[in-house]
Amino acid sequence: MRLRIENLCCSIGKKCLLEAINTDVHSGEIMGIIGPNGAGKSTLLKHIAGILPCKTIFLDEKELSTLSVRERAKEIAYLSQFATTPSMSVLEVLELGRRAYSGMLLTHKDKALMDESIHHFNLAPLLERNIATLSGGERQKVLIAGALLQEPKVLLLDEPISHLDPKNQLEMLLAMRHVTQHKALITLIVLHDMQHAIHYTHRLLMLKKGRIIHDTPTKEVEASMLQTLFDVQTSLHVNNGHTFVYYEHHHDETHLKHHH
């Protein structure tokens, strides 16, 4: 399966948010979307999710704007950066993930899928808790579990780990990688941390001022690309097969001298 974006443009008033966006992503592939603030990363995900209108995004040959809300929920799961949830229990959030298929009456299949998700994300101790009372890491796990229960073909994640501690960040990224590969999802994730972007994605779409400046396999990323993207001196170092990103700061030499 393939998600295809053709010549996507988006303007609000005279401000161009996205210009001539062309790319495609295949099943089992994680595309990281990176770039400075205001580059259009979240706007791009909102177009794919159908929150902003667009007639040039296709899933295989199906134009996404022709789908009803319910049909789209079966194809695309979207977890926004500032996801808000109504006051409901964790169990109710998970049930919501199956409503696009079964309406109010959940089937045996729905319950089996929920049990699998509860086990995979270790949610059993949280089921009766109100989602508003959970920690940031717990809440994100519940939301991604609910999103995956939609059995989507496409998973859209807008900075899903930005407010999590390192342990929960790692858990979230590993879960994303696992489900993308095992369920053959098309996953697009907005990330700020370049280390995570390089370790957990297959391709990187680099956006700056609403335009694609690079669309490249992650293993082929060069320091010069990140330097152009973020306007900061960058170097990449490989150690034991892992690539590490360093940003180099230039200080006025007078600040480095000790005054005696």
mmCIF file of C-alpha atoms in Angstrom:
data_model
loop_
_atom_site.group_PDB
_atom_site.id
_atom_site.type_symbol
_atom_site.label_atom_id
_atom_site.label_comp_id
_atom_site.label_asym_id
_atom_site.label_seq_id
_atom_site.Cartn_x
_atom_site.Cartn_y
_atom_site.Cartn_z
ATOM 1 C CA MET A 1 0.000 0.000 0.000
ATOM 2 C CA ARG A 2 1.203 3.520 -0.741
ATOM 3 C CA LEU A 3 0.332 6.987 0.554
ATOM 4 C CA ARG A 4 0.922 9.529 -2.186
ATOM 5 C CA ILE A 5 0.945 13.316 -1.890
ATOM 6 C CA GLU A 6 0.854 15.264 -5.142
ATOM 7 C CA ASN A 7 1.697 18.943 -5.385
ATOM 8 C CA LEU A 8 0.099 19.848 -2.045
ATOM 9 C CA CYS A 9 -0.101 23.592 -1.392
ATOM 10 C CA CYS A 10 -1.624 25.367 1.591
ATOM 11 C CA SER A 11 -2.045 29.082 2.205
ATOM 12 C CA ILE A 12 -3.831 31.049 4.891
ATOM 13 C CA GLY A 13 -4.431 34.574 3.672
ATOM 14 C CA LYS A 14 -1.213 35.605 1.940
ATOM 15 C CA LYS A 15 0.937 33.282 4.044
ATOM 16 C CA CYS A 16 2.069 30.107 2.268
ATOM 17 C CA LEU A 17 2.267 27.245 4.794
ATOM 18 C CA LEU A 18 3.085 24.438 2.350
ATOM 19 C CA GLU A 19 4.256 24.692 -1.236
ATOM 20 C CA ALA A 20 4.518 21.968 -3.895
ATOM 21 C CA ILE A 21 4.750 19.005 -1.505
ATOM 22 C CA ASN A 22 5.323 15.759 -3.420
ATOM 23 C CA THR A 23 6.227 12.510 -1.673
ATOM 24 C CA ASP A 24 5.071 8.954 -1.108
ATOM 25 C CA VAL A 25 5.372 6.461 1.749
ATOM 26 C CA HIS A 26 4.915 2.682 1.613
ATOM 27 C CA SER A 27 3.573 0.040 4.012
ATOM 28 C CA GLY A 28 6.075 -0.913 6.711
ATOM 29 C CA GLU A 29 7.912 2.397 6.347
ATOM 30 C CA ILE A 30 8.434 5.087 8.994
ATOM 31 C CA MET A 31 8.903 8.577 7.589
ATOM 32 C CA GLY A 32 10.247 11.162 10.014
ATOM 33 C CA ILE A 33 9.181 14.746 9.334
ATOM 34 C CA ILE A 34 11.739 17.227 10.616
ATOM 35 C CA GLY A 35 12.433 20.924 10.348
ATOM 36 C CA PRO A 36 12.504 24.180 12.312
ATOM 37 C CA ASN A 37 9.424 25.633 14.008
ATOM 38 C CA GLY A 38 6.900 26.972 11.513
ATOM 39 C CA ALA A 39 8.157 24.729 8.692
ATOM 40 C CA GLY A 40 4.703 23.212 8.073
ATOM 41 C CA LYS A 41 5.196 19.804 9.712
ATOM 42 C CA SER A 42 1.942 19.745 11.703
ATOM 43 C CA THR A 43 0.056 21.346 8.811
ATOM 44 C CA LEU A 44 1.125 18.477 6.542
ATOM 45 C CA LEU A 45 -0.186 15.855 8.991
ATOM 46 C CA LYS A 46 -3.482 17.748 9.363
ATOM 47 C CA HIS A 47 -3.998 17.608 5.594
ATOM 48 C CA ILE A 48 -3.394 13.848 5.544
ATOM 49 C CA ALA A 49 -5.711 13.388 8.543
ATOM 50 C CA GLY A 50 -8.456 15.357 6.777
ATOM 51 C CA ILE A 51 -8.576 18.133 9.373
ATOM 52 C CA LEU A 52 -7.504 20.552 6.632
ATOM 53 C CA PRO A 53 -9.052 19.995 3.182
ATOM 54 C CA CYS A 54 -6.988 18.631 0.298
ATOM 55 C CA LYS A 55 -7.741 16.775 -2.946
ATOM 56 C CA THR A 56 -4.218 15.651 -3.848
ATOM 57 C CA ILE A 57 -3.574 12.942 -1.226
ATOM 58 C CA PHE A 58 -4.139 9.311 -2.223
ATOM 59 C CA LEU A 59 -4.043 5.941 -0.467
ATOM 60 C CA ASP A 60 -3.217 3.648 -3.367
ATOM 61 C CA GLU A 61 -5.678 5.040 -5.947
ATOM 62 C CA LYS A 62 -8.251 6.240 -3.403
ATOM 63 C CA GLU A 63 -8.444 10.009 -2.999
ATOM 64 C CA LEU A 64 -8.730 10.601 0.755
ATOM 65 C CA SER A 65 -11.007 13.645 0.544
ATOM 66 C CA THR A 66 -13.777 11.442 -0.902
ATOM 67 C CA LEU A 67 -13.997 9.368 2.300
ATOM 68 C CA SER A 68 -16.570 9.932 5.030
ATOM 69 C CA VAL A 69 -15.318 10.590 8.567
ATOM 70 C CA ARG A 70 -16.053 6.984 9.515
ATOM 71 C CA GLU A 71 -14.331 5.571 6.417
ATOM 72 C CA ARG A 72 -11.297 7.758 7.056
ATOM 73 C CA ALA A 73 -11.114 6.538 10.678
ATOM 74 C CA LYS A 74 -10.651 3.008 9.319
ATOM 75 C CA GLU A 75 -7.759 4.151 7.143
ATOM 76 C CA ILE A 76 -5.972 6.809 9.195
ATOM 77 C CA ALA A 77 -5.171 7.229 12.891
ATOM 78 C CA TYR A 78 -3.929 10.666 13.978
ATOM 79 C CA LEU A 79 -2.363 11.544 17.301
ATOM 80 C CA SER A 80 -1.882 15.294 17.580
ATOM 81 C CA GLN A 81 0.782 17.088 19.558
ATOM 82 C CA PHE A 82 -1.726 18.540 22.006
ATOM 83 C CA ALA A 83 -4.222 15.683 22.038
ATOM 84 C CA THR A 84 -7.063 16.478 24.397
ATOM 85 C CA THR A 85 -9.393 13.786 25.616
ATOM 86 C CA PRO A 86 -12.823 14.041 27.172
ATOM 87 C CA SER A 87 -13.211 12.818 30.728
ATOM 88 C CA MET A 88 -13.393 9.057 30.244
ATOM 89 C CA SER A 89 -11.818 5.899 31.564
ATOM 90 C CA VAL A 90 -8.889 4.203 29.845
ATOM 91 C CA LEU A 91 -11.202 1.327 28.891
ATOM 92 C CA GLU A 92 -13.622 3.775 27.222
ATOM 93 C CA VAL A 93 -10.772 5.332 25.227
ATOM 94 C CA LEU A 94 -9.816 1.881 23.943
ATOM 95 C CA GLU A 95 -13.439 1.052 23.088
ATOM 96 C CA LEU A 96 -13.619 4.286 21.109
ATOM 97 C CA GLY A 97 -10.867 2.940 18.853
ATOM 98 C CA ARG A 98 -13.241 0.166 17.675
ATOM 99 C CA ARG A 99 -16.375 2.301 17.162
ATOM 100 C CA ALA A 100 -15.600 3.020 13.491
ATOM 101 C CA TYR A 101 -16.093 -0.702 12.840
ATOM 102 C CA SER A 102 -18.752 -1.837 15.272
ATOM 103 C CA GLY A 103 -20.690 1.205 16.453
ATOM 104 C CA MET A 104 -21.965 0.885 20.023
ATOM 105 C CA LEU A 105 -22.062 -2.936 20.180
ATOM 106 C CA LEU A 106 -18.547 -4.347 20.358
ATOM 107 C CA THR A 107 -17.956 -7.795 18.847
ATOM 108 C CA HIS A 108 -15.804 -10.716 20.025
ATOM 109 C CA LYS A 109 -13.152 -9.573 17.546
ATOM 110 C CA ASP A 110 -13.198 -6.063 19.052
ATOM 111 C CA LYS A 111 -12.722 -7.462 22.546
ATOM 112 C CA ALA A 112 -9.923 -9.794 21.413
ATOM 113 C CA LEU A 113 -8.084 -6.887 19.776
ATOM 114 C CA MET A 114 -8.545 -4.776 22.912
ATOM 115 C CA ASP A 115 -7.158 -7.581 25.096
ATOM 116 C CA GLU A 116 -4.132 -7.847 22.812
ATOM 117 C CA SER A 117 -3.568 -4.075 23.019
ATOM 118 C CA ILE A 118 -3.990 -4.026 26.816
ATOM 119 C CA HIS A 119 -1.350 -6.752 27.100
ATOM 120 C CA HIS A 120 1.047 -5.168 24.575
ATOM 121 C CA PHE A 121 0.990 -1.738 26.228
ATOM 122 C CA ASN A 122 0.644 -3.088 29.799
ATOM 123 C CA LEU A 123 -2.582 -1.146 30.399
ATOM 124 C CA ALA A 124 -4.391 -3.626 32.684
ATOM 125 C CA PRO A 125 -3.599 -1.654 35.897
ATOM 126 C CA LEU A 126 -4.976 1.542 34.311
ATOM 127 C CA LEU A 127 -8.280 0.403 32.784
ATOM 128 C CA GLU A 128 -10.595 1.940 35.408
ATOM 129 C CA ARG A 129 -8.561 5.145 35.754
ATOM 130 C CA ASN A 130 -9.787 8.411 34.274
ATOM 131 C CA ILE A 131 -7.394 9.356 31.489
ATOM 132 C CA ALA A 132 -7.101 12.882 32.925
ATOM 133 C CA THR A 133 -5.419 11.464 36.057
ATOM 134 C CA LEU A 134 -2.630 9.656 34.168
ATOM 135 C CA SER A 135 0.961 10.790 33.784
ATOM 136 C CA GLY A 136 2.079 12.103 30.389
ATOM 137 C CA GLY A 137 3.729 8.797 29.484
ATOM 138 C CA GLU A 138 0.727 6.718 30.527
ATOM 139 C CA ARG A 139 -1.687 8.979 28.646
ATOM 140 C CA GLN A 140 0.352 8.806 25.433
ATOM 141 C CA LYS A 141 0.470 5.006 25.658
ATOM 142 C CA VAL A 142 -3.323 4.865 26.025
ATOM 143 C CA LEU A 143 -3.865 7.267 23.116
ATOM 144 C CA ILE A 144 -1.569 5.365 20.767
ATOM 145 C CA ALA A 145 -3.185 2.071 21.830
ATOM 146 C CA GLY A 146 -6.615 3.565 21.037
ATOM 147 C CA ALA A 147 -5.359 4.868 17.693
ATOM 148 C CA LEU A 148 -3.978 1.448 16.741
ATOM 149 C CA LEU A 149 -7.260 -0.239 17.665
ATOM 150 C CA GLN A 150 -8.736 1.569 14.659
ATOM 151 C CA GLU A 151 -6.593 -0.891 12.635
ATOM 152 C CA PRO A 152 -5.486 1.982 10.419
ATOM 153 C CA LYS A 153 -3.392 1.677 7.280
ATOM 154 C CA VAL A 154 -1.756 5.034 8.082
ATOM 155 C CA LEU A 155 -0.480 6.213 11.479
ATOM 156 C CA LEU A 156 0.174 9.951 11.947
ATOM 157 C CA LEU A 157 2.083 11.028 15.060
ATOM 158 C CA ASP A 158 2.738 14.711 15.760
ATOM 159 C CA GLU A 159 5.560 14.973 18.306
ATOM 160 C CA PRO A 160 4.179 12.100 20.398
ATOM 161 C CA ILE A 161 7.193 11.981 22.721
ATOM 162 C CA SER A 162 8.046 15.646 23.277
ATOM 163 C CA HIS A 163 6.698 15.761 26.855
ATOM 164 C CA LEU A 164 7.836 12.294 27.965
ATOM 165 C CA ASP A 165 10.796 11.230 30.093
ATOM 166 C CA PRO A 166 13.586 9.212 28.382
ATOM 167 C CA LYS A 167 12.213 5.799 29.443
ATOM 168 C CA ASN A 168 8.737 6.548 28.064
ATOM 169 C CA GLN A 169 10.200 8.122 24.920
ATOM 170 C CA LEU A 170 12.088 4.914 24.222
ATOM 171 C CA GLU A 171 9.024 2.731 24.918
ATOM 172 C CA MET A 172 6.898 4.831 22.578
ATOM 173 C CA LEU A 173 9.425 4.763 19.728
ATOM 174 C CA LEU A 174 9.981 1.011 20.055
ATOM 175 C CA ALA A 175 6.197 0.414 20.065
ATOM 176 C CA MET A 176 5.858 2.587 16.940
ATOM 177 C CA ARG A 177 8.597 0.641 15.158
ATOM 178 C CA HIS A 178 7.127 -2.705 16.223
ATOM 179 C CA VAL A 179 3.563 -1.994 15.058
ATOM 180 C CA THR A 180 4.703 -0.362 11.809
ATOM 181 C CA GLN A 181 6.624 -3.476 10.824
ATOM 182 C CA HIS A 182 4.237 -6.135 12.188
ATOM 183 C CA LYS A 183 1.031 -4.504 10.943
ATOM 184 C CA ALA A 184 2.600 -3.121 7.732
ATOM 185 C CA LEU A 185 1.517 0.435 8.589
ATOM 186 C CA ILE A 186 2.469 3.605 6.790
ATOM 187 C CA THR A 187 3.792 5.770 9.635
ATOM 188 C CA LEU A 188 4.608 9.483 9.541
ATOM 189 C CA ILE A 189 6.042 11.008 12.705
ATOM 190 C CA VAL A 190 7.036 14.595 13.475
ATOM 191 C CA LEU A 191 10.150 14.619 15.657
ATOM 192 C CA HIS A 192 12.284 17.385 17.151
ATOM 193 C CA ASP A 193 15.110 15.213 18.461
ATOM 194 C CA MET A 194 17.486 14.416 15.587
ATOM 195 C CA GLN A 195 18.969 11.481 17.477
ATOM 196 C CA HIS A 196 15.558 9.830 17.598
ATOM 197 C CA ALA A 197 14.856 10.772 13.986
ATOM 198 C CA ILE A 198 18.039 9.073 12.805
ATOM 199 C CA HIS A 199 17.623 5.932 14.944
ATOM 200 C CA TYR A 200 13.909 5.203 14.478
ATOM 201 C CA THR A 201 12.942 6.186 10.928
ATOM 202 C CA HIS A 202 13.542 4.783 7.455
ATOM 203 C CA ARG A 203 13.248 8.090 5.628
ATOM 204 C CA LEU A 204 13.420 11.750 6.535
ATOM 205 C CA LEU A 205 11.307 14.470 4.961
ATOM 206 C CA MET A 206 13.010 17.792 5.710
ATOM 207 C CA LEU A 207 10.709 20.821 5.621
ATOM 208 C CA LYS A 208 11.758 24.456 5.767
ATOM 209 C CA LYS A 209 9.414 27.411 5.215
ATOM 210 C CA GLY A 210 6.760 25.095 3.789
ATOM 211 C CA ARG A 211 8.984 23.461 1.178
ATOM 212 C CA ILE A 212 10.729 20.088 0.996
ATOM 213 C CA ILE A 213 14.475 20.649 0.967
ATOM 214 C CA HIS A 214 15.382 16.950 1.238
ATOM 215 C CA ASP A 215 13.468 13.656 1.072
ATOM 216 C CA THR A 216 16.070 10.988 1.711
ATOM 217 C CA PRO A 217 16.647 7.529 3.211
ATOM 218 C CA THR A 218 17.727 8.090 6.816
ATOM 219 C CA LYS A 219 20.946 6.124 6.341
ATOM 220 C CA GLU A 220 21.974 8.581 3.598
ATOM 221 C CA VAL A 221 21.519 11.742 5.673
ATOM 222 C CA GLU A 222 24.532 14.050 5.648
ATOM 223 C CA ALA A 223 25.552 16.729 8.136
ATOM 224 C CA SER A 224 25.298 19.398 5.423
ATOM 225 C CA MET A 225 21.569 18.615 4.998
ATOM 226 C CA LEU A 226 20.849 19.184 8.701
ATOM 227 C CA GLN A 227 23.039 22.278 8.650
ATOM 228 C CA THR A 228 20.974 23.800 5.825
ATOM 229 C CA LEU A 229 17.738 22.747 7.510
ATOM 230 C CA PHE A 230 18.429 24.211 10.952
ATOM 231 C CA ASP A 231 21.009 26.923 10.143
ATOM 232 C CA VAL A 232 23.423 25.528 12.705
ATOM 233 C CA GLN A 233 26.862 23.941 12.320
ATOM 234 C CA THR A 234 26.298 20.173 12.452
ATOM 235 C CA SER A 235 28.463 17.064 12.440
ATOM 236 C CA LEU A 236 27.613 13.358 12.354
ATOM 237 C CA HIS A 237 29.756 10.755 14.104
ATOM 238 C CA VAL A 238 29.399 6.983 13.798
ATOM 239 C CA ASN A 239 30.231 4.789 16.797
ATOM 240 C CA ASN A 240 29.541 1.026 16.878
ATOM 241 C CA GLY A 241 27.150 1.360 13.959
ATOM 242 C CA HIS A 242 25.149 4.182 15.570
ATOM 243 C CA THR A 243 25.102 7.700 14.158
ATOM 244 C CA PHE A 244 25.261 10.599 16.607
ATOM 245 C CA VAL A 245 24.343 14.194 15.796
ATOM 246 C CA TYR A 246 26.346 17.069 17.247
ATOM 247 C CA TYR A 247 25.572 20.757 16.967
ATOM 248 C CA GLU A 248 28.605 22.983 17.196
ATOM 249 C CA HIS A 249 28.363 26.311 18.969
ATOM 250 C CA HIS A 250 30.731 29.142 18.176
ATOM 251 C CA HIS A 251 31.450 31.387 21.134
ATOM 252 C CA ASP A 252 33.231 34.695 21.138
ATOM 253 C CA GLU A 253 36.770 33.837 22.252
ATOM 254 C CA THR A 254 36.751 36.604 24.837
ATOM 255 C CA HIS A 255 34.091 34.665 26.779
ATOM 256 C CA LEU A 256 36.357 31.629 26.941
ATOM 257 C CA LYS A 257 39.311 33.416 28.507
ATOM 258 C CA HIS A 258 39.636 33.365 32.268
ATOM 259 C CA HIS A 259 40.207 36.750 33.841
ATOM 260 C CA HIS A 260 42.748 36.744 36.649
#
